[in-house]
Coordinates of C-alpha atoms and ligand atoms in Angstrom, one line a residue:
X471 CA 34.1 -13.1 14.0
X472 CA 32.7 -12.3 17.4
X473 CA 29.0 -13.4 17.1
X474 CA 27.2 -12.8 20.5
X475 CA 24.3 -14.9 21.5
X476 CA 22.1 -12.4 23.5
X477 CA 19.7 -13.8 25.8
X478 CA 16.3 -12.2 25.8
X479 CA 12.6 -12.9 26.6
X480 CA 9.5 -12.8 24.6
X481 CA 7.9 -9.4 24.3
X482 CA 4.0 -9.2 23.9
X483 CA 2.2 -7.8 21.0
X484 CA 4.6 -8.5 18.2
X485 CA 1.8 -10.0 15.9
X486 CA 2.4 -8.6 12.2
X487 CA -0.8 -6.8 11.0
X488 CA -2.1 -6.2 7.4
X489 CA 1.3 -5.1 6.3
X490 CA 4.0 -6.1 8.9
X491 CA 4.6 -4.9 12.5
X492 CA 3.7 -1.2 13.2
X493 CA 4.1 0.4 16.7
X494 CA 5.1 3.7 18.1
X495 CA 8.8 4.5 17.7
X496 CA 9.3 4.6 21.5
X497 CA 7.9 1.0 21.7
X498 CA 10.7 0.0 18.8
X499 CA 13.3 1.8 21.0
X500 CA 12.8 -0.5 23.8
X501 CA 15.6 -2.8 24.6
X502 CA 15.4 -6.0 22.5
X503 CA 12.3 -5.0 20.8
X504 CA 13.4 -4.6 17.2
X505 CA 16.2 -7.4 17.7
X506 CA 13.5 -9.9 19.0
X507 CA 11.4 -9.4 15.9
X508 CA 14.2 -9.5 13.4
X509 CA 15.5 -12.7 15.2
X510 CA 11.9 -14.2 14.9
X511 CA 11.9 -13.4 11.1
X512 CA 15.2 -15.2 10.6
X513 CA 14.2 -18.1 12.8
X514 CA 11.0 -18.7 10.6
X515 CA 13.2 -18.9 7.4
X516 CA 15.0 -21.8 6.2
X517 CA 18.2 -22.2 4.0
X518 CA 19.3 -18.5 3.9
X519 CA 22.9 -19.1 5.1
X520 CA 25.2 -17.8 2.3
X521 CA 22.5 -15.8 0.6
X522 CA 21.6 -12.1 0.1
X523 CA 19.2 -10.1 2.0
X524 CA 17.7 -6.7 0.7
X525 CA 17.4 -4.0 3.3
X526 CA 16.0 -0.5 3.2
X527 CA 13.2 1.8 4.5
X528 CA 11.2 4.9 3.9
X529 CA 13.6 7.4 5.6
X530 CA 11.5 7.9 8.7
X531 CA 12.9 8.4 12.2
X532 CA 14.8 5.4 13.6
X533 CA 15.5 4.0 10.1
X534 CA 19.2 4.5 10.2
X535 CA 19.7 3.0 13.7
X536 CA 17.4 0.2 12.8
X537 CA 19.3 -0.7 9.7
X538 CA 22.7 -0.8 11.6
X539 CA 21.0 -3.2 14.2
X540 CA 19.8 -5.3 11.4
X541 CA 22.9 -5.4 9.5
X542 CA 24.7 -6.8 12.4
X543 CA 22.1 -9.4 13.0
X544 CA 22.1 -10.5 9.4
X545 CA 25.9 -11.0 9.4
X546 CA 25.7 -12.9 12.7
X547 CA 22.9 -15.1 11.5
X548 CA 25.0 -16.2 8.5
X549 CA 23.8 -14.0 5.4
X550 CA 26.7 -13.5 2.9
X551 CA 25.7 -10.2 1.6
X552 CA 23.0 -7.5 2.2
X553 CA 22.1 -5.0 -0.3
X554 CA 21.2 -1.9 1.4
X555 CA 19.7 1.3 -0.1
X556 CA 21.9 4.4 -0.2
X557 CA 21.0 6.8 3.0
X558 CA 19.1 3.7 4.2
X559 CA 16.3 4.4 1.5
X560 CA 14.2 1.9 -0.4
X561 CA 10.7 2.5 -1.4
X562 CA 8.5 -0.7 -0.8
X563 CA 8.2 -1.4 -4.6
X564 CA 11.9 -0.8 -5.4
X565 CA 12.9 -3.3 -2.6
X566 CA 10.4 -5.6 -4.4
X567 CA 12.2 -4.9 -7.7
X568 CA 15.9 -5.3 -6.1
X569 CA 14.9 -8.6 -4.5
X570 CA 13.7 -10.0 -7.7
X571 CA 16.3 -8.6 -10.0
X572 CA 19.2 -9.7 -7.7
X573 CA 17.7 -13.0 -6.8
X574 CA 18.0 -12.3 -3.1
X575 CA 16.6 -14.7 -0.6
X576 CA 14.2 -12.1 0.6
X577 CA 14.1 -8.4 2.0
X578 CA 13.5 -6.3 5.2
X579 CA 11.5 -3.2 4.7
X580 CA 11.4 -0.6 7.4
X581 CA 8.3 1.4 7.1
X582 CA 5.0 2.2 8.8
X583 CA 3.8 3.4 5.4
X584 CA 1.1 6.0 5.5
X585 CA 1.3 6.3 9.3
X586 CA 2.9 9.5 10.7
X587 CA 6.7 9.4 11.6
X588 CA 9.2 11.3 14.0
X589 CA 10.2 10.6 17.4
X590 CA 6.6 10.3 18.6
X591 CA 5.2 8.8 15.4
X592 CA 5.2 5.3 14.1
X593 CA 7.8 2.9 13.0
X594 CA 7.3 -0.6 11.3
X595 CA 9.1 -3.6 9.9
X596 CA 8.1 -6.1 7.3
X597 CA 9.5 -9.2 5.6
X598 CA 9.4 -9.8 1.9
X599 CA 10.1 -13.3 0.4
X600 CA 12.1 -14.2 -2.6
X601 CA 9.4 -13.5 -5.2
X602 CA 9.6 -9.8 -3.9
X603 CA 6.1 -9.8 -2.2
X604 CA 5.0 -9.4 1.4
X605 CA 5.6 -12.5 3.4
X606 CA 2.2 -14.7 3.2
X607 CA 0.2 -15.5 6.4
X608 CA 2.0 -18.7 6.8
X609 CA 5.3 -17.1 7.3
X610 CA 3.9 -14.0 9.4
X611 CA 2.1 -16.7 11.7
X612 CA 5.4 -18.3 12.1
X613 CA 7.2 -15.3 12.9
X614 CA 4.6 -14.3 15.7
X615 CA 4.9 -17.8 17.1
X616 CA 8.7 -17.3 17.3
X617 CA 8.3 -14.0 18.9
X618 CA 6.4 -15.7 21.7
X619 CA 9.1 -18.4 22.4
X620 CA 12.3 -16.4 21.8
X621 CA 15.2 -17.0 24.2
X622 CA 18.2 -15.5 22.4
X623 CA 19.2 -13.4 19.3
X624 CA 22.5 -13.5 17.3
X625 CA 24.4 -10.2 16.8
X626 CA 27.9 -8.9 16.5
X627 CA 30.1 -7.5 19.4
X628 CA 30.0 -3.8 18.5
X629 CA 33.1 -3.2 20.6
X630 CA 35.1 -5.6 18.4
X631 CA 34.3 -5.9 14.6
X632 CA 31.2 -4.2 14.0
X633 CA 31.6 -0.6 13.0
X634 CA 28.7 1.4 12.0
X635 CA 28.4 1.1 8.2
X636 CA 28.7 4.2 6.2
X637 CA 25.1 4.5 4.4
X638 CA 25.6 7.8 2.9
X639 CA 28.0 6.8 0.2
X640 CA 27.7 4.0 -2.3
X641 CA 30.3 1.3 -1.7
X642 CA 31.1 -2.0 -0.3
X643 CA 32.0 -3.0 3.3
X644 CA 32.7 -6.0 5.4
X645 CA 30.7 -6.8 8.6
X646 CA 32.0 -10.0 10.3
X647 CA 31.9 -12.5 7.4
X648 CA 29.1 -10.6 5.3
X649 CA 29.5 -8.1 2.6
X650 CA 27.5 -4.9 2.8
X651 CA 26.7 -3.2 -0.5
X652 CA 25.3 0.3 -0.3
X653 CA 23.3 0.6 -3.5
X654 CA 21.5 3.2 -5.6
X655 CA 17.9 2.9 -4.5
X656 CA 16.5 4.2 -7.5
X657 CA 18.5 2.7 -10.4
X658 CA 17.0 -0.8 -10.7
X659 CA 13.4 0.3 -10.3
X660 CA 13.7 3.3 -12.9
X661 CA 15.2 0.8 -15.3
X662 CA 12.4 -1.7 -14.9
X663 CA 9.8 1.1 -15.3
X664 CA 11.4 2.2 -18.5
X665 CA 10.8 -1.1 -20.0
X666 CA 7.0 -1.0 -19.4
X667 CA 6.1 2.6 -20.5
X668 CA 6.7 4.7 -23.6
X669 CA 9.2 7.2 -22.2
X670 CA 9.6 9.0 -25.4
X671 CA 5.9 9.6 -25.5
X672 CA 5.4 10.7 -21.9
X673 CA 8.7 12.7 -22.2
X674 CA 7.3 14.7 -25.2
X675 CA 4.1 15.3 -23.2
X676 CA 6.0 16.5 -20.0
X677 CA 8.2 18.8 -21.9
X678 CA 5.2 20.6 -23.6
X679 CA 4.9 24.0 -22.1
X680 CA 1.1 23.9 -22.1
X681 CA 1.1 20.7 -20.1
X682 CA 2.1 20.5 -16.3
X683 CA 2.2 17.9 -13.6
X684 CA 2.4 18.2 -9.9
X685 CA 3.8 15.2 -7.9
X686 CA 3.5 15.4 -4.1
X687 CA 6.1 13.2 -2.6
X688 CA 4.9 14.2 0.8
X689 CA 8.5 14.5 2.2
X690 CA 8.3 10.7 2.1
X691 CA 10.4 8.0 0.2
X692 CA 9.3 8.7 -3.5
X693 CA 11.1 12.2 -3.8
X694 CA 14.4 10.8 -5.2
X695 CA 12.4 8.4 -7.4
X696 CA 10.3 11.2 -8.6
X697 CA 13.3 13.4 -9.4
X698 CA 15.1 10.7 -11.3
X699 CA 12.2 9.6 -13.4
X700 CA 9.8 12.5 -14.0
X701 CA 12.5 15.3 -13.9
X702 CA 15.8 13.7 -15.2
X703 CA 14.7 11.0 -17.4
X704 CA 11.4 12.4 -18.8
X705 CA 12.3 16.0 -18.6
X706 CA 9.7 17.6 -16.5
X707 CA 10.4 20.9 -14.8
X708 CA 12.1 20.3 -11.5
X709 CA 9.1 22.3 -9.9
X710 CA 6.7 19.5 -10.9
X711 CA 7.9 17.6 -7.8
X712 CA 6.9 19.0 -4.6
X713 CA 7.9 18.0 -0.8
X714 CA 10.6 15.8 -2.8
X715 CA 13.1 15.6 0.1
X716 CA 12.7 12.6 2.4
X717 CA 12.5 13.9 6.1
X718 CA 12.5 11.6 9.2
X719 CA 9.1 13.2 10.3
X720 CA 7.7 13.8 6.8
X721 CA 7.7 17.4 7.7
X722 CA 5.2 16.9 10.4
X723 CA 2.7 15.7 7.9
X724 CA 0.6 12.5 7.6
X725 CA 2.1 10.8 4.4
X726 CA -1.2 9.3 3.3
X727 CA -2.3 10.3 -0.2
X728 CA -5.9 11.1 0.3
X729 CA -8.0 14.3 -0.1
X730 CA -7.7 15.1 3.6
X731 CA -4.0 14.5 4.1
X732 CA -2.6 15.4 0.7
X733 CA -4.1 19.0 1.3
X734 CA -1.4 20.9 -0.6
X735 CA -1.8 18.9 -3.7
X736 CA -5.6 19.0 -3.8
X737 CA -5.5 22.8 -3.2
X738 CA -3.1 23.1 -6.1
X739 CA -5.3 21.0 -8.2
X740 CA -8.4 22.9 -7.6
X741 CA -7.3 26.3 -8.6
X742 CA -8.4 28.1 -11.5
X743 CA -4.8 27.6 -13.1
X744 CA -4.3 24.1 -11.9
X745 CA -1.8 21.7 -13.5
X746 CA -3.0 19.1 -16.1
X747 CA -2.2 16.3 -13.9
X748 CA -1.6 15.8 -10.0
X749 CA -0.4 12.8 -8.0
X750 CA 1.0 12.0 -4.5
X751 CA 2.5 8.9 -2.9
X752 CA 2.6 7.7 0.7
X753 CA 5.4 7.0 3.2
X754 CA 6.9 4.0 1.5
X755 CA 6.1 4.8 -2.1
X756 CA 3.5 2.0 -2.8
X757 CA 0.4 4.1 -2.7
X758 CA -0.9 6.6 -5.4
X759 CA -3.4 9.3 -5.6
X760 CA -4.4 10.5 -9.0
X761 CA -5.9 13.9 -9.4
X762 CA -7.2 15.8 -12.7
X763 CA -7.8 19.5 -13.0
X764 CA -10.4 20.0 -10.3
X765 CA -11.2 16.2 -10.3
X766 CA -10.2 13.5 -7.8
X767 CA -10.0 9.9 -9.2
X768 CA -11.3 7.4 -6.7
X769 CA -8.7 4.7 -6.4
X770 CA -11.4 1.8 -7.3
X771 CA -12.0 3.7 -10.5
X772 CA -8.2 4.2 -11.1
X773 CA -7.8 0.4 -11.1
X774 CA -10.7 -0.1 -13.5
X775 CA -9.5 2.8 -16.0
X776 CA -5.9 1.3 -16.1
X777 CA -7.4 -2.2 -16.9
X778 CA -9.7 -0.7 -19.8
X779 CA -6.5 1.2 -21.3
X780 CA -3.9 -1.3 -20.7
X781 CA -3.7 -2.0 -24.3
X782 CA -2.3 1.5 -24.9
X783 CA 0.7 0.8 -22.8
X784 CA 3.7 -1.0 -24.3
X785 CA 4.3 -3.3 -21.2
X786 CA 0.4 -4.6 -21.3
X787 CA -0.3 -4.1 -25.0
X788 CA -0.1 -8.0 -25.4
X789 CA -3.3 -8.2 -22.9
X790 CA -4.0 -8.9 -19.3
X791 CA -4.1 -12.3 -17.8
X792 CA -6.6 -11.3 -15.1
X793 CA -7.3 -8.6 -12.7
X794 CA -7.5 -8.8 -8.9
X795 CA -8.8 -6.5 -6.3
X796 CA -9.2 -6.6 -2.5
X797 CA -12.8 -7.5 -1.2
X798 CA -13.7 -3.9 0.0
X799 CA -12.6 -2.4 -3.4
X800 CA -15.5 -1.4 -5.8
X801 CA -16.5 -3.9 -8.5
X802 CA -15.5 -1.4 -11.2
X803 CA -12.5 -3.5 -12.3
X804 CA -14.7 -6.5 -12.6
X805 CA -16.9 -5.0 -15.2
X806 CA -13.8 -4.2 -17.3
X807 CA -12.5 -7.7 -16.7
X808 CA -15.9 -9.1 -17.9
X809 CA -15.9 -6.9 -21.1
X810 CA -12.3 -8.0 -21.8
X811 CA -13.1 -11.6 -21.2
X812 CA -10.5 -12.0 -18.5
X813 CA -10.7 -13.5 -15.1
X814 CA -11.3 -11.1 -11.8
X815 CA -10.1 -12.1 -8.4
X816 CA -11.5 -10.9 -5.1
X817 CA -8.9 -11.1 -2.2
X818 CA -8.8 -10.1 1.5
X819 CA -7.3 -6.7 2.1
X820 CA -3.4 -6.6 2.0
X821 CA -1.1 -6.9 -1.0
X822 CA 0.2 -10.4 0.5
X823 CA -2.9 -12.0 -0.9
X824 CA -2.1 -11.1 -4.6
X825 CA 1.4 -12.7 -4.5
X826 CA 0.3 -16.3 -5.5
X827 CA -2.1 -14.9 -8.3
X828 CA 0.7 -12.9 -9.7
X829 CA 3.2 -15.8 -9.5
X830 CA 0.8 -18.2 -11.0
X831 CA 0.2 -15.9 -13.8
X832 CA -3.5 -15.7 -13.0
X833 CA -3.5 -11.8 -12.7
X834 CA -1.5 -9.1 -14.3
X835 CA -3.1 -6.1 -12.7
X836 CA -4.0 -5.7 -8.9
X837 CA -5.5 -2.9 -6.8
X838 CA -6.8 -1.8 -3.5
X839 CA -9.4 0.9 -2.8
X840 CA -6.9 2.4 -0.3
X841 CA -4.8 3.8 -3.3
X842 CA -2.8 0.9 -4.1
X843 CA -2.3 -0.4 -7.7
X844 CA 0.3 -2.5 -9.3
X845 CA 1.2 -5.4 -11.6
X846 CA 3.2 -8.4 -12.1
X847 CA 6.4 -6.4 -12.9
X848 CA 7.1 -6.4 -8.9
X849 CA 5.0 -8.2 -6.1
X850 CA 4.0 -4.9 -4.3
X851 CA 1.8 -2.1 -5.2
X852 CA 3.7 0.8 -6.8
X853 CA 3.1 4.5 -6.7
X854 CA 5.4 5.8 -9.3
X855 CA 4.2 2.9 -11.7
X856 CA 0.5 4.2 -11.4
X857 CA 1.5 7.7 -12.1
X858 CA 3.4 6.5 -15.3
X859 CA 0.6 4.2 -16.3
X860 CA -1.7 7.3 -16.1
X861 CA 0.6 9.5 -17.9
X862 CA 1.2 7.1 -20.8
X863 CA -2.6 6.9 -21.2
X864 CA -3.0 10.6 -21.2
X865 CA -0.2 10.8 -23.7
X866 CA -1.8 8.2 -26.0
X867 CA -5.2 9.5 -25.6
X868 CA -4.6 13.2 -25.7
X869 CA -7.6 13.7 -23.3
X870 CA -7.8 15.1 -19.8
X871 CA -8.0 13.0 -16.7
X872 CA -11.7 13.9 -16.1
X873 CA -12.6 13.2 -19.7
X874 CA -11.1 9.7 -19.5
X875 CA -12.8 8.9 -16.1
X876 CA -16.4 10.1 -17.5
X877 CA -16.0 8.3 -20.6
X878 CA -15.2 5.2 -18.6
X879 CA -18.3 5.6 -16.5
X880 CA -20.4 5.9 -19.7
X881 CA -19.0 2.8 -21.0
X882 CA -19.1 0.7 -18.0
X883 CA -21.5 2.5 -15.6
X884 CA -20.2 4.2 -12.5
X885 CA -19.6 2.6 -9.1
X886 CA -20.1 5.3 -6.7
X887 CA -17.7 4.5 -4.0
X888 CA -16.5 5.9 -0.5
X889 CA -14.8 4.9 2.5
X890 CA -15.4 6.4 5.8
X891 CA -12.6 5.9 8.4
X892 CA -13.2 6.3 12.1
X893 CA -9.7 6.7 13.5
X894 CA -8.4 6.1 17.1
X895 CA -11.8 4.8 18.3
X896 CA -11.8 2.9 21.7
X897 CA -10.7 -0.8 21.0
X898 CA -13.5 -2.4 23.1
X899 CA -16.3 -0.3 21.5
X900 CA -15.0 -1.3 18.1
X901 CA -14.6 -4.8 18.8
X902 CA -18.1 -4.8 20.3
X903 CA -19.6 -3.1 17.1
X904 CA -18.0 -5.8 15.0
X905 CA -19.1 -8.6 17.2
X906 CA -22.7 -7.4 17.2
X907 CA -22.6 -7.2 13.4
X908 CA -21.2 -10.7 13.2
X909 CA -24.1 -12.1 15.4
X910 CA -26.7 -10.3 13.4
X911 CA -25.5 -11.8 10.1
X912 CA -27.9 -14.8 9.9
X913 CA -31.0 -12.6 10.5
X914 CA -30.1 -9.9 7.9
X915 CA -31.0 -11.4 4.6
X916 CA -34.5 -10.7 3.5
X917 CA -34.8 -7.6 5.9
X918 CA -36.3 -4.5 4.1
X919 CA -34.6 -1.0 4.7
X920 CA -36.3 1.7 2.8
X921 CA -36.2 1.0 -0.9
X922 CA -33.7 -1.9 -0.6
X923 CA -33.6 -5.3 0.8
X924 CA -30.6 -7.2 2.3
X925 CA -29.7 -10.1 -0.3
X926 CA -26.7 -11.3 1.5
X927 CA -24.5 -10.9 4.8
X928 CA -21.3 -12.7 5.7
X929 CA -18.0 -12.5 7.2
X930 CA -15.6 -12.6 4.0
X931 CA -13.4 -15.9 4.1
X932 CA -11.0 -16.4 1.2
X933 CA -9.5 -19.7 -0.1
X934 CA -6.5 -19.1 -2.1
X935 CA -7.0 -20.6 -5.5
X936 CA -3.4 -21.4 -5.8
X937 CA -2.3 -22.9 -2.6
X938 CA -5.7 -23.5 -1.0
X939 CA -4.9 -21.6 2.2
X940 CA -7.9 -20.2 3.9
X941 CA -8.1 -16.8 5.6
X942 CA -11.2 -16.1 7.7
X943 CA -12.9 -13.0 9.3
X944 CA -11.6 -10.6 6.6
X945 CA -14.4 -8.2 6.9
X946 CA -18.3 -7.9 7.2
X947 CA -20.2 -7.7 3.7
X948 CA -23.8 -6.7 3.5
X949 CA -25.0 -7.1 -0.1
X950 CA -28.2 -5.4 -1.1
X951 CA -31.0 -6.5 -3.7
X952 CA -30.1 -3.2 -5.7
X953 CA -26.4 -4.4 -6.1
X954 CA -25.2 -1.8 -3.4
X955 CA -22.8 -3.0 -0.8
X956 CA -21.7 -2.1 2.7
X957 CA -18.4 -3.6 4.1
X958 CA -17.3 -3.1 7.8
X959 CA -13.6 -3.9 8.7
X960 CA -11.0 -2.9 11.5
X961 CA -7.9 -1.6 10.3
X962 CA -4.6 -3.9 10.8
X963 CA -2.2 -1.0 10.3
X964 CA -3.1 1.4 13.1
X965 CA -1.3 1.9 16.4
X966 CA -3.7 3.8 18.4
X967 CA -6.9 2.3 19.6
X968 CA -8.9 0.9 16.8
X969 CA -9.8 2.3 13.3
X970 CA -13.3 1.3 11.9
X971 CA -13.5 1.4 8.1
X972 CA -17.0 1.4 6.4
X973 CA -16.8 0.9 2.8
X974 CA -19.9 1.9 0.6
X975 CA -20.6 1.2 -2.9
X976 CA -23.5 1.9 -5.3
X977 CA -23.5 1.1 -9.0
X978 CA -25.3 3.5 -11.4
X979 CA -25.6 2.4 -15.1
X980 CA -27.5 5.8 -15.8
X981 CA -25.2 8.1 -17.4
X982 CA -27.6 10.9 -16.7
X983 CA -27.0 10.3 -12.9
X984 CA -23.2 10.1 -12.9
X985 CA -22.8 13.8 -12.0
X986 CA -24.2 13.4 -8.5
X987 CA -21.9 14.3 -5.7
X988 CA -20.6 11.0 -4.2
X989 CA -21.7 11.5 -0.7
X990 CA -25.0 12.6 -1.8
X991 CA -25.4 9.5 -4.1
X992 CA -24.4 7.3 -1.2
X993 CA -26.6 9.0 1.6
X994 CA -29.0 6.1 2.0
X995 CA -26.3 3.6 2.4
X996 CA -24.4 5.8 4.9
X997 CA -27.6 6.0 7.0
X998 CA -28.2 2.4 6.6
X999 CA -24.5 1.6 7.8
X1000 CA -25.2 3.5 10.9
X1001 CA -28.5 1.9 11.5
X1002 CA -27.0 -1.6 11.0
X1003 CA -23.7 -1.2 13.3
X1004 CA -24.8 1.7 15.5
X1005 CA -21.6 3.5 14.7
X1006 CA -22.5 7.0 16.0
X1007 CA -23.7 5.4 19.4
X1008 CA -21.0 2.8 19.8
X1009 CA -18.0 5.1 18.8
X1010 CA -19.5 8.4 20.2
X1011 CA -18.5 9.9 16.8
X1012 CA -20.9 12.2 14.9
X1013 CA -18.8 11.8 11.7
X1014 CA -15.9 10.0 10.2
X1015 CA -12.3 11.2 10.8
X1016 CA -11.4 10.7 7.1
X1017 CA -13.6 10.3 4.0
X1018 CA -12.0 9.1 0.8
Ligands
LIG2091 C1 -4.4 -0.4 4.8 C2 -5.3 -0.6 3.5 C3 -4.8 -1.8 2.9 C4 -3.3 -1.8 2.7 C5 -2.6 -1.7 4.0 C6 -1.3 -1.4 3.6 O1 -4.8 -1.6 5.8 O2 -6.8 -0.6 4.0 O3 -5.5 -1.8 1.7 O4 -2.9 -3.0 2.0 O5 -3.2 -0.5 4.7 O6 -1.0 -0.2 3.0 P1 -5.8 -1.5 7.1 O7 -5.7 -3.0 7.7 O8 -5.5 -0.6 7.9 O9 -7.2 -1.3 6.3 V1 0.5 0.6 3.1 O10 0.7 1.5 1.9 O11 0.1 1.3 4.6 O12 1.6 -0.5 3.5
LIG2092 CO1 2.5 2.1 1.8

């Protein structure tokens, strides 16, 4: 074997964010950039010699080249086997599933998720541990520390025994002393999902001539999964899946399933002749957007609806152990948990914080306001899973999406909810805005604004109930006496300037008021957020870039 010890130097800025390291493709293409980060991952792990690594990505530009590089490095570093998805494809939840099922040591997923792709777009890389979930902060901190002191990386000499591996066809290859298995990226995941849902019942509904769905894969990774599961296994017409071929630049789109970027789906679902059910997923297949006929389901509501109806679904009929949501996600799921008499948890933003709760059997369902929902079947959020969960509920209840959500509000009350994103804001201005908010926290409680009074104000800190680890500075929370809430955070996934996220929530128990338009219902809170943080003045923006 011709292992090379390539000399290198630390490269600044390789700190993983909310979900791995995300940078422009052009940054990742710089000499040693990817290699340094991959070696830093390996150097922060112990005991992987002779074990299996899972590898795949969302198919975006640079995916295939990066996979060849990582394969050589995995071999040189001593892995015995790499399982890589055919075509370099593995959705994030499928990678999680494969890691768990094949008892791999861990996995590397190449994705910048909802960020745009292509030569001028974004690229990303994240490491998942043996439980199938995103590496916890302890490991991402160690990776970052290693990037700052790296002096060499291990790889194979391409001119000698390191041929490009054919990723297009299923098969087994040798690379140095390591085996590379090119696996079907869909099979394991589809098989697992079939154990959780009533495929017979869903299939019968999808084959009905009077029931139509539209799934928008946004030219990202879920196309092959949707074809296999919705069309081949469940019998939906092929036209039910749109934008189903993964493209390196996502067809020029922004693979973020929200009303702004999933424009084609939303248009279809708001026509007079709309399908009965619509859904979209993101770049790496872990997010979901659920749309009924002329009716968009807010992700926070979706989590609550799934929890309240889980007893109808075979995989969850035995009951839920608990429900967990990220801090900015609305408290709608907490109300369901209270009614069911089960625990609810509030974690910082990012799926890595759910891992311990799932492993310890404290939570069964987890969700984030950013269109991520999942369960203990894997250790990632799972877009296709969420779609199947909704379809199974629709099949069991025989009601429309809108009827189910309105009925939910009547039973539990409605948490009006919206997130306002200010994307690509000047970083210094965004940091100053947050610093000023932080400084004002102590003086806010008791202050009266219009009809409401500030009841609490803090910077969210989380102590993991399983391992006791502490995560601080996870977002500014302003709680009002009425029960309404405003949260301010800076995104940890963007690659240009800063993205300010403002999360707004108001609870309304009165069913007669559930029909109010969301932005109208939240108008006083929106104005208060601006007053407290000086958003318009500090960012120079009159309105948010994206409202979800
Ligand atoms: C965003 C979302 C967060 C999600 C993360 C990764 O993070 O807010 O809820 O877990 O993206 O999702 P941030 O730091 O930009 O707010 V994915 O599907 O892009 O991997
Ligand atoms: Co994603």
